[in-house]
Short mmCIF file of C-alpha atoms and ligand atoms in Angstrom, two decimals:
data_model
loop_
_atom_site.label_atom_id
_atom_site.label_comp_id
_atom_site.label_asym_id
_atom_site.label_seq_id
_atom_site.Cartn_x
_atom_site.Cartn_y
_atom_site.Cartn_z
CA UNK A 1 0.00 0.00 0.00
CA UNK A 2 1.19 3.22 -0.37
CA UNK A 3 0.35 6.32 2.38
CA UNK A 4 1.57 9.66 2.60
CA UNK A 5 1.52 10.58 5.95
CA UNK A 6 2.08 14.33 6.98
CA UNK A 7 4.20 14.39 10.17
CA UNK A 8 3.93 17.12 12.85
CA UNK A 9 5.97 16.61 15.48
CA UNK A 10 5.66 19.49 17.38
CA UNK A 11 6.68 20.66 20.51
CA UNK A 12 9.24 19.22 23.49
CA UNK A 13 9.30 15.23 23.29
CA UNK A 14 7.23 15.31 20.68
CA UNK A 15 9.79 15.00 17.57
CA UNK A 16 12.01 12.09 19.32
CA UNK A 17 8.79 9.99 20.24
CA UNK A 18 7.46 10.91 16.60
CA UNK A 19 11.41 10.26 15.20
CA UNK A 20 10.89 6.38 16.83
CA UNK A 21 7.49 5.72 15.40
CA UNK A 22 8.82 7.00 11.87
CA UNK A 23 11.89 4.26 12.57
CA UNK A 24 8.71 1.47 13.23
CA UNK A 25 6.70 2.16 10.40
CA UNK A 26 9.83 2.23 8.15
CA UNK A 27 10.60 -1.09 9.16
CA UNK A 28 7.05 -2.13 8.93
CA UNK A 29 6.79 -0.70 5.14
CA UNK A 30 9.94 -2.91 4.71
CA UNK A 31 8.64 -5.96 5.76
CA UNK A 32 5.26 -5.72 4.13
CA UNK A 33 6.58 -4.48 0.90
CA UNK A 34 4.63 -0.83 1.20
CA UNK A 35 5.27 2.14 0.42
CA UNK A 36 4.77 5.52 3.29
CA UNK A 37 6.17 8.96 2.40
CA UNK A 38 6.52 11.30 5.42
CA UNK A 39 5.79 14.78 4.94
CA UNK A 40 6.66 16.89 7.41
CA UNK A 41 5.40 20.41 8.63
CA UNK A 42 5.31 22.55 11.60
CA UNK A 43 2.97 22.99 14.92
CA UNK A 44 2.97 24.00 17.78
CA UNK A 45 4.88 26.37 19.93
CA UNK A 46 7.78 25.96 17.51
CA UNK A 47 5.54 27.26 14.94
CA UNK A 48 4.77 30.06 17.04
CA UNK A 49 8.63 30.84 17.06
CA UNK A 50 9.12 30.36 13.72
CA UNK A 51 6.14 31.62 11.55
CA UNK A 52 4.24 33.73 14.59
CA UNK A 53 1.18 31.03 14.09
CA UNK A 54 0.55 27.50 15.97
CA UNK A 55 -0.80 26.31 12.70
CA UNK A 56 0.88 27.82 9.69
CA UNK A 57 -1.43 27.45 6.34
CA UNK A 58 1.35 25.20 4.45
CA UNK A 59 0.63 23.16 7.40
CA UNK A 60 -3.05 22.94 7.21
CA UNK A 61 -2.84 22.10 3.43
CA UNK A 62 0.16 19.27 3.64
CA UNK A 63 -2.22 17.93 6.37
CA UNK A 64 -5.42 17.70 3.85
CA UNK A 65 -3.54 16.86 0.85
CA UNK A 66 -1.80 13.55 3.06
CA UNK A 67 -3.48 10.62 4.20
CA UNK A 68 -2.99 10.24 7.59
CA UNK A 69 -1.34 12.51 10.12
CA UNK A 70 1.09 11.33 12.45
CA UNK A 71 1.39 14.02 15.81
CA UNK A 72 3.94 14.57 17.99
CA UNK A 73 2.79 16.80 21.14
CA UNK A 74 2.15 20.61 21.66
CA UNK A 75 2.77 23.06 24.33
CA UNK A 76 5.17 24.99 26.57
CA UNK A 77 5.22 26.11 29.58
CA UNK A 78 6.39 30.15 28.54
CA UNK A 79 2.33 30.21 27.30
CA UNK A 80 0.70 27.96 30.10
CA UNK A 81 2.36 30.44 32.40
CA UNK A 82 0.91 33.46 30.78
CA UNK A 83 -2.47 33.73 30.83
CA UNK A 84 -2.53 37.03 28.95
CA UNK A 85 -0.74 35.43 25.70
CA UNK A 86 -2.91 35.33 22.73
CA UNK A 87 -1.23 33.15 20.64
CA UNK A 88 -0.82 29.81 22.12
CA UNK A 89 0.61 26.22 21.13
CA UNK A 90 -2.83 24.61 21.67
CA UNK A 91 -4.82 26.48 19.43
CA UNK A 92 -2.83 25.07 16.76
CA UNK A 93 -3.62 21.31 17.64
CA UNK A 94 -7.54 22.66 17.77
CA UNK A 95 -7.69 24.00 15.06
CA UNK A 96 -6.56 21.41 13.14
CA UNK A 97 -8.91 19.01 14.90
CA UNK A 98 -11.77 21.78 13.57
CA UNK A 99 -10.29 22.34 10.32
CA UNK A 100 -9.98 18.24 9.41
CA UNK A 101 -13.65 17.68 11.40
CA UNK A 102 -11.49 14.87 13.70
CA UNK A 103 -14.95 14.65 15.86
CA UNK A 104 -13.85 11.30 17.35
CA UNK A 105 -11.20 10.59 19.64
CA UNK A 106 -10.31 7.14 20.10
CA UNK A 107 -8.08 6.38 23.49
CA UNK A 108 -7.60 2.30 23.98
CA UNK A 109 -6.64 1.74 27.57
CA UNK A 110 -5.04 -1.79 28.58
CA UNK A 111 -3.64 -2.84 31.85
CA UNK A 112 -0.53 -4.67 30.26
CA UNK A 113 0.13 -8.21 31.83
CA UNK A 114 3.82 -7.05 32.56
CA UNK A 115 2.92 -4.21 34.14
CA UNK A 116 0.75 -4.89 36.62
CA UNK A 117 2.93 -3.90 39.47
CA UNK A 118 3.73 -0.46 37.67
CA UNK A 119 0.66 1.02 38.25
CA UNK A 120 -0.05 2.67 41.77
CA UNK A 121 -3.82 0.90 41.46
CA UNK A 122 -3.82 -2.51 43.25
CA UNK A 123 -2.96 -5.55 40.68
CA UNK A 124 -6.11 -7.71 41.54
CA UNK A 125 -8.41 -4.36 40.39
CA UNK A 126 -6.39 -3.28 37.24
CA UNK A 127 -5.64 -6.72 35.99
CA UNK A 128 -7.87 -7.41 32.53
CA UNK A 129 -9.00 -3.81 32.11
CA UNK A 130 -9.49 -3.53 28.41
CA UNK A 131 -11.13 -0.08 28.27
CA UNK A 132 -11.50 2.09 24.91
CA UNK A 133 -12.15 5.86 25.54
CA UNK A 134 -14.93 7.66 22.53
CA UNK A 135 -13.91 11.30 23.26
CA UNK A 136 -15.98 14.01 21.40
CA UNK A 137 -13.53 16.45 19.78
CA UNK A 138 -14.93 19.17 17.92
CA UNK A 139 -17.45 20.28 20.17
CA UNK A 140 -18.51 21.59 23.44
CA UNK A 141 -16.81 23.78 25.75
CA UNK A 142 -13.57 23.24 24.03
CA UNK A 143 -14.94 25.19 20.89
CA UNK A 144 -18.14 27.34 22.26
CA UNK A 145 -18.04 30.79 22.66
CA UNK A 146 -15.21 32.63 24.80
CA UNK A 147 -15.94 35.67 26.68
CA UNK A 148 -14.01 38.13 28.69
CA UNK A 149 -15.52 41.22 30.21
CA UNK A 150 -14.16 44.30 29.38
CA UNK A 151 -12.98 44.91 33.05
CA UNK A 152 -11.30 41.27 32.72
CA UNK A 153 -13.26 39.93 35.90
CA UNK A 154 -15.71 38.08 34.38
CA UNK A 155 -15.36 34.99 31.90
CA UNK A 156 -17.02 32.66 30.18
CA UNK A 157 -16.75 29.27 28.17
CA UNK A 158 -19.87 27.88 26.72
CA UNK A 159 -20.66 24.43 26.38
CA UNK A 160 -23.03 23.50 23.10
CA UNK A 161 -23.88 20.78 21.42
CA UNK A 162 -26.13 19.97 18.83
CA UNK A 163 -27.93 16.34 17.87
CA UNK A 164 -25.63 15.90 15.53
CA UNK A 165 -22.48 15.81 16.53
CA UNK A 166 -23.59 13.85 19.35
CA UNK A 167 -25.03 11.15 16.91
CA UNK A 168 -21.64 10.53 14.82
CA UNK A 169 -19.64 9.66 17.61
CA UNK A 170 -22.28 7.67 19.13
CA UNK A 171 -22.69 5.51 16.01
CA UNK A 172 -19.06 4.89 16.36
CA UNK A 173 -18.82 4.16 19.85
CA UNK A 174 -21.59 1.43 19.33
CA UNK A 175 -19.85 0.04 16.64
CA UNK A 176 -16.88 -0.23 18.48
CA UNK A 177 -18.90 -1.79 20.96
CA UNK A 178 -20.21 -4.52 18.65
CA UNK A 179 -16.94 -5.84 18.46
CA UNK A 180 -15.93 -5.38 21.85
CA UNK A 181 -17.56 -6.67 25.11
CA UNK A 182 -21.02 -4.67 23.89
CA UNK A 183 -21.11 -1.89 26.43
CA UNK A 184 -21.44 1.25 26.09
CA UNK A 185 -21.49 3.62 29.22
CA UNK A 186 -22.35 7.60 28.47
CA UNK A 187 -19.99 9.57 31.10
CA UNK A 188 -22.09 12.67 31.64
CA UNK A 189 -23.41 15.30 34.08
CA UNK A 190 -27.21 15.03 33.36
CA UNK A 191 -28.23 15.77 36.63
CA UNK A 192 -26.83 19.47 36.24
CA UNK A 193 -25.95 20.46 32.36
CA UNK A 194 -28.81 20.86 29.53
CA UNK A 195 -26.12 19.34 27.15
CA UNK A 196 -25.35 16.23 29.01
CA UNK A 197 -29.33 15.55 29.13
CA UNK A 198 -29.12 16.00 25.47
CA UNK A 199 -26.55 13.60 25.57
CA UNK A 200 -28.57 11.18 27.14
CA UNK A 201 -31.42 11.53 25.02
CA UNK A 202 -30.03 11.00 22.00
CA UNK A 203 -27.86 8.22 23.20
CA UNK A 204 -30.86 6.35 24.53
CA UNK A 205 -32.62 6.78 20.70
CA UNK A 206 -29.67 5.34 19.13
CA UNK A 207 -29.02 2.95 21.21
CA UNK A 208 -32.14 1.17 20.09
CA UNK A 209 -30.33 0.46 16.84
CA UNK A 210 -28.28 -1.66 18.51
CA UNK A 211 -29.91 -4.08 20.71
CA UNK A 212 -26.73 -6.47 21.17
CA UNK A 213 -25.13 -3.60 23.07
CA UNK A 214 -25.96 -2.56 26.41
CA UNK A 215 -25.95 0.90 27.20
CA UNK A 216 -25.40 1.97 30.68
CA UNK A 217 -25.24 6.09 32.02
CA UNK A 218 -22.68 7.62 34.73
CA UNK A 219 -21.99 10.71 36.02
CA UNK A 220 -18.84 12.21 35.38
CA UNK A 221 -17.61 12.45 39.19
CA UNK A 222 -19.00 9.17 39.96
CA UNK A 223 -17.17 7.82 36.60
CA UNK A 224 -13.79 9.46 37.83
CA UNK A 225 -14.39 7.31 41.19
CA UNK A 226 -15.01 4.21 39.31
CA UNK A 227 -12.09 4.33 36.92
CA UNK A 228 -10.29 3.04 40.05
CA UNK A 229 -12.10 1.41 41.97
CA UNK A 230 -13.42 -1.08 39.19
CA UNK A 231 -12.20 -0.22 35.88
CA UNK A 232 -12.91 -3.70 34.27
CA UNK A 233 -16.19 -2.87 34.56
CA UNK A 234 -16.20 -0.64 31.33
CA UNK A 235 -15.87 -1.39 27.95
CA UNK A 236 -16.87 1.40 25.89
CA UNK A 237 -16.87 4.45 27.38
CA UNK A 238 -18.66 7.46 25.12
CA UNK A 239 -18.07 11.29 26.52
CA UNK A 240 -18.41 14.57 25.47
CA UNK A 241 -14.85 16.57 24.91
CA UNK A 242 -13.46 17.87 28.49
CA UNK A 243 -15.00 14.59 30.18
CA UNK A 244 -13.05 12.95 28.07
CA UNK A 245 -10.41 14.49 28.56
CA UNK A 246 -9.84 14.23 31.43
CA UNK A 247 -10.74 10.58 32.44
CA UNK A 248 -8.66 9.56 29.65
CA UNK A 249 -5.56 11.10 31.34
CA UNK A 250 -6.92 9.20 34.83
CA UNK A 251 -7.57 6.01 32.96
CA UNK A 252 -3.61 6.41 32.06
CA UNK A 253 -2.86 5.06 35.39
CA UNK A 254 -4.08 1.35 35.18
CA UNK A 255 -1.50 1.24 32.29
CA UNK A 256 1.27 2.15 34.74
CA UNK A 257 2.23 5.43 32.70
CA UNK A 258 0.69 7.91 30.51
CA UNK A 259 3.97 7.45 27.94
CA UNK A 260 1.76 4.16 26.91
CA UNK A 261 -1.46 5.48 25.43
CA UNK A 262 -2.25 6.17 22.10
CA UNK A 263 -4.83 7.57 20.50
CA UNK A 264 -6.76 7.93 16.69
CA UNK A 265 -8.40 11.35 15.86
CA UNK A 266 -11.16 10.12 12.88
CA UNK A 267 -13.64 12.42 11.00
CA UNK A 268 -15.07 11.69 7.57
CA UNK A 269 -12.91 12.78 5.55
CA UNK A 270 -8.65 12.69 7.78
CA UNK A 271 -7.25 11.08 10.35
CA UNK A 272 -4.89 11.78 12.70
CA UNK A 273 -2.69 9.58 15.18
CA UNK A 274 -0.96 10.78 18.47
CA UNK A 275 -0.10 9.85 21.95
CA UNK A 276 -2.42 10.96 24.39
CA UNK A 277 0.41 12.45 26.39
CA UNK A 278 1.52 16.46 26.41
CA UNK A 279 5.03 18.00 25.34
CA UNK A 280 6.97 17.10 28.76
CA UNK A 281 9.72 19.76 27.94
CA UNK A 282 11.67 19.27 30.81
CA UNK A 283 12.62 15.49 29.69
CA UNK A 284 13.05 16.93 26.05
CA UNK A 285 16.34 15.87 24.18
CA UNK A 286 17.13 13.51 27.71
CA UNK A 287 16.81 10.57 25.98
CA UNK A 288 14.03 9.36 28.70
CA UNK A 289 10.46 9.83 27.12
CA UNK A 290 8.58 6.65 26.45
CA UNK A 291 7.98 6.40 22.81
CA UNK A 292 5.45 3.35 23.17
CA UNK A 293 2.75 5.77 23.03
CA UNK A 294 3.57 7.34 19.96
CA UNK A 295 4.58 3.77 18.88
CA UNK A 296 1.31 2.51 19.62
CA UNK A 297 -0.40 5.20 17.80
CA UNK A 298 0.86 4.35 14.75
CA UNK A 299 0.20 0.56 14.82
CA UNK A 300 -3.98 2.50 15.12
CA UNK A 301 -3.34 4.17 12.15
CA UNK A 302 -2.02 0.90 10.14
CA UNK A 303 -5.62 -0.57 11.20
CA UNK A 304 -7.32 2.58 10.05
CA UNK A 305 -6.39 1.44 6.13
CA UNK A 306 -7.09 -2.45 7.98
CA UNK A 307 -3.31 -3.08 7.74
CA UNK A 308 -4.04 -5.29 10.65
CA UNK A 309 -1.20 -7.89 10.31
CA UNK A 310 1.05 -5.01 10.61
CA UNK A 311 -0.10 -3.14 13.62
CA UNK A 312 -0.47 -6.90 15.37
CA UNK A 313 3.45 -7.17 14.46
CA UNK A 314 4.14 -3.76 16.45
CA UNK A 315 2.03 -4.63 18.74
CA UNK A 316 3.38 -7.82 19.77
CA UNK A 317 6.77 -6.09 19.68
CA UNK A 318 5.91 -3.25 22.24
CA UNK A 319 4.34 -5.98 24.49
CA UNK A 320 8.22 -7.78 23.67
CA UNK A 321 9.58 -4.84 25.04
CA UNK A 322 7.56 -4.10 28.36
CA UNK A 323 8.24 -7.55 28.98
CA UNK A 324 12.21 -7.89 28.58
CA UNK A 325 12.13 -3.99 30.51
CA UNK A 326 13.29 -2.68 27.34
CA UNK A 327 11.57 0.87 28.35
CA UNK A 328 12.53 4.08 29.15
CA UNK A 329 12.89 5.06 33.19
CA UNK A 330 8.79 5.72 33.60
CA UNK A 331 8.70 2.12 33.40
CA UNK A 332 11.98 0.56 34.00
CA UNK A 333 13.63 -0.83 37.09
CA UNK A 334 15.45 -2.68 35.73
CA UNK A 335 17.81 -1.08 33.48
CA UNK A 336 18.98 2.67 34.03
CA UNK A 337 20.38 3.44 31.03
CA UNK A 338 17.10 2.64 28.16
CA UNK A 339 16.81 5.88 25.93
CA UNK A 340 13.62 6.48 24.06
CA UNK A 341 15.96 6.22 21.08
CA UNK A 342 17.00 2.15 22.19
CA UNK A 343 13.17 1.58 22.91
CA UNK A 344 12.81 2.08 19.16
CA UNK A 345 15.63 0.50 17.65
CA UNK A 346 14.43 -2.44 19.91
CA UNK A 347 11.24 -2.60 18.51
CA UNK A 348 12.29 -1.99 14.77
CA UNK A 349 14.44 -4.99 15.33
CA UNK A 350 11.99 -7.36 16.57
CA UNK A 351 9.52 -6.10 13.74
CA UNK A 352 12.55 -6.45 11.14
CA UNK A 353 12.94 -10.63 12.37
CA UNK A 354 9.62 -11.59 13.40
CA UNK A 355 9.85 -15.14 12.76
CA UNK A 356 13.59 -15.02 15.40
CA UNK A 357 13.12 -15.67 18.76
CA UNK A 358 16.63 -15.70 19.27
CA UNK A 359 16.84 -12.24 20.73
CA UNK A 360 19.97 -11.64 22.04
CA UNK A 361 19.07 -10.08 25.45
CA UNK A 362 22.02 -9.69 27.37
CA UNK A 363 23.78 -6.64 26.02
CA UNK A 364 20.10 -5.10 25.66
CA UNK A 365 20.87 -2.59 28.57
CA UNK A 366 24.04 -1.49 26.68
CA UNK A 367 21.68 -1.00 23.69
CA UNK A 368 22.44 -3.92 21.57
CA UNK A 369 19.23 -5.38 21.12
CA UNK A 370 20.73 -7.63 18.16
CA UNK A 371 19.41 -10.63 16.85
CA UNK A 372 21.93 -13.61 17.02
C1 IPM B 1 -5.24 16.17 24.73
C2 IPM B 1 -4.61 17.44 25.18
C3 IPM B 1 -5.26 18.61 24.46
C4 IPM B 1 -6.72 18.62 24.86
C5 IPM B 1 -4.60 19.98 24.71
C6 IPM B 1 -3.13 19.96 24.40
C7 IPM B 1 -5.30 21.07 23.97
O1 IPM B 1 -4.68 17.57 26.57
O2 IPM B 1 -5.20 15.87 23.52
O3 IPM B 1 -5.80 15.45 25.57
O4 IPM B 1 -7.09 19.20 25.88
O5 IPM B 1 -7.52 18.07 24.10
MN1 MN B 2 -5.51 15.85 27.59
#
């Protein structure tokens, strides 16, 4: 198959996670015989620096004319510290989610067998959690009218939502579903917000489409308490955009670190695939962020065109890696010394011989993951 892929990787870790899942799907076009041209263009507070706007045009268009996107991560701290800056990194990555009409956000969360003991969560309550996250991502508060007062002490975000954007991602999360454990629980605040009631109306109609799928409702504080008290309860979870948001981020702890979750950004038309995790800048160029997730996001965005045997084959080789401790120091304690850079040479080597499994492990902590 052939893909061009537009590359953004952005700000802090973001271009050495993004550098290691380039490395993987080169390998992976290698193996399969395929073909992926990488196109890359700016975002981001790097952006900022360099053209004065998170989300230069040339960007935009390389974006729509690729594809699939591949992100990296946005932000620094010189804007989240300054709450009078206009310009900031963030509006670049929402804009593009507007611009490309990525209204779903799709955020798998596993408890990984070899990491049980990882996470600060109990093993015997995180063990088999198999959760995937349907994030709105084009609507709500995130994108509903801003307002400052002119004497700068009063503010307001507003949260709207029509039918229809509720409906789309709904679909999707029940599809998801059907495939899945068929459950679907709507994370809401219906006993406060007019939109979350909405929510729960039109959930409830579509849901009748689908009568293999249970649908269940929770609010959003109650869901937060849930997450870790019983997370293998959920299967599907469907949310509206800061709900989702923020669980997501919670639900990052059964994994035993936020540097393993990926994440697929689908609208009609583009696609885009990033780890859920932010810019980091104070572990950028250390050699020490976890590259899994970014990793992980592309092996979402191989099944996206249903290159499935592929994304299995990275998959298989992450799950190689947490196992042997080949990880960077979020995860390791084992080996000081694992760069994000080794974590992906690892895993391009495993996905270069899949049929070896005579992995020569011994030097892997001096960063000779060879095959023998
Ligand atoms: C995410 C991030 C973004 C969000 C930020 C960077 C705007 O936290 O993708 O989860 O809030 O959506
Ligand atoms: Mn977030």
């Amino acid at each position: 198959m052939k893909l061009n892929i537009a590359v953004l990787p952005g700000d802090g870790i973001g271009p050495e996670v993004t550098e290691q899942a380039i490395k993987v799907l080169k390998a992976i076009a290698m193996e399969f015989d395929h073909s992926f041209n990488f196109n890359y263009a700016s975002v981001g507070a790097i952006a900022i620096d360099n053209h004065g706007n998170p989300l230069p045009e040339d960007t935009l268009n390389i974006c729509k004319s690729c594809d699939a996107i591949l992100f990296g991560a946005i932000g620094d701290p010189k804007y989240d510290n300054d709450p009078s800056a206009k310009i900031r990194p963030e509006q670049g990555l929402l804009k593009l989610r507007k611009e490309l009409g990525l209204f779903a956000n799709i955020r798998p969360v596993k408890a990984y067998e070899t990491l049980l003991s990882k996470s600060p969560l109990k093993r015997k309550i995180i063990e088999g959690t198999d959760i995937i996250i349907y994030r709105e991502l084009t609507g709500g508060i995130y994108f509903g009218k801003k307002e400052l007062s002119d004497d700068g002490n009063t503010a307001s975000d507003l949260c709207e939502y029509s039918r229809y954007e509720i409906e789309r991602i709904t679909h999707l999360a029940f599809k998801a579903a059907q495939s899945r454990q068929h459950k679907v629980t709507l994370v809401d605040k219906a006993n406060v917000l007019e939109s979350s009631r909405l929510w729960r109306k039109v959930v409830a109609e579509i849901a009748a489409q689908y009568s293999d799928v249970e649908l269940n409702f929770l609010f959003v504080d109650n869901a937060a308490m849930q997450l870790i008290l019983n997370p293998k309860q959920f299967d599907v979870i469907l949310t509206e955009n800061m709900f989702g948001d923020i669980i997501s981020d919670e639900a990052s702890v059964i994994g035993g670190s936020i540097g393993l979750l990926a994440s697929a950004s689908i609208g009609d038309k583009y696609a885009m695939f990033e780890p859920i995790h932010g810019s980091y800048t104070q572990a950028k160029g250390k050699g020490i962020a976890n590259p899994i997730a970014s990793i992980l996001s592309v092996a979402m965005l191989l099944d996206h065109f249903e290159l499935n045997d592929e994304s299995e084959l990275i998959r298989n080789a992450v799950e190689k890696s947490l196992k042997l401790q080949v990880t960077t120091p979020d995860l390791n304690t084992k080996y000081d010394n694992i760069s994000t850079s080794k974590v992906g040479d690892f895993i391009e080597d495993v996905i270069n011989n899949p049929n070896d499994s005579n992995l020569n492990f011994t030097n892997i902590h001096l960063g000779q993951s060879t095959i023998i």
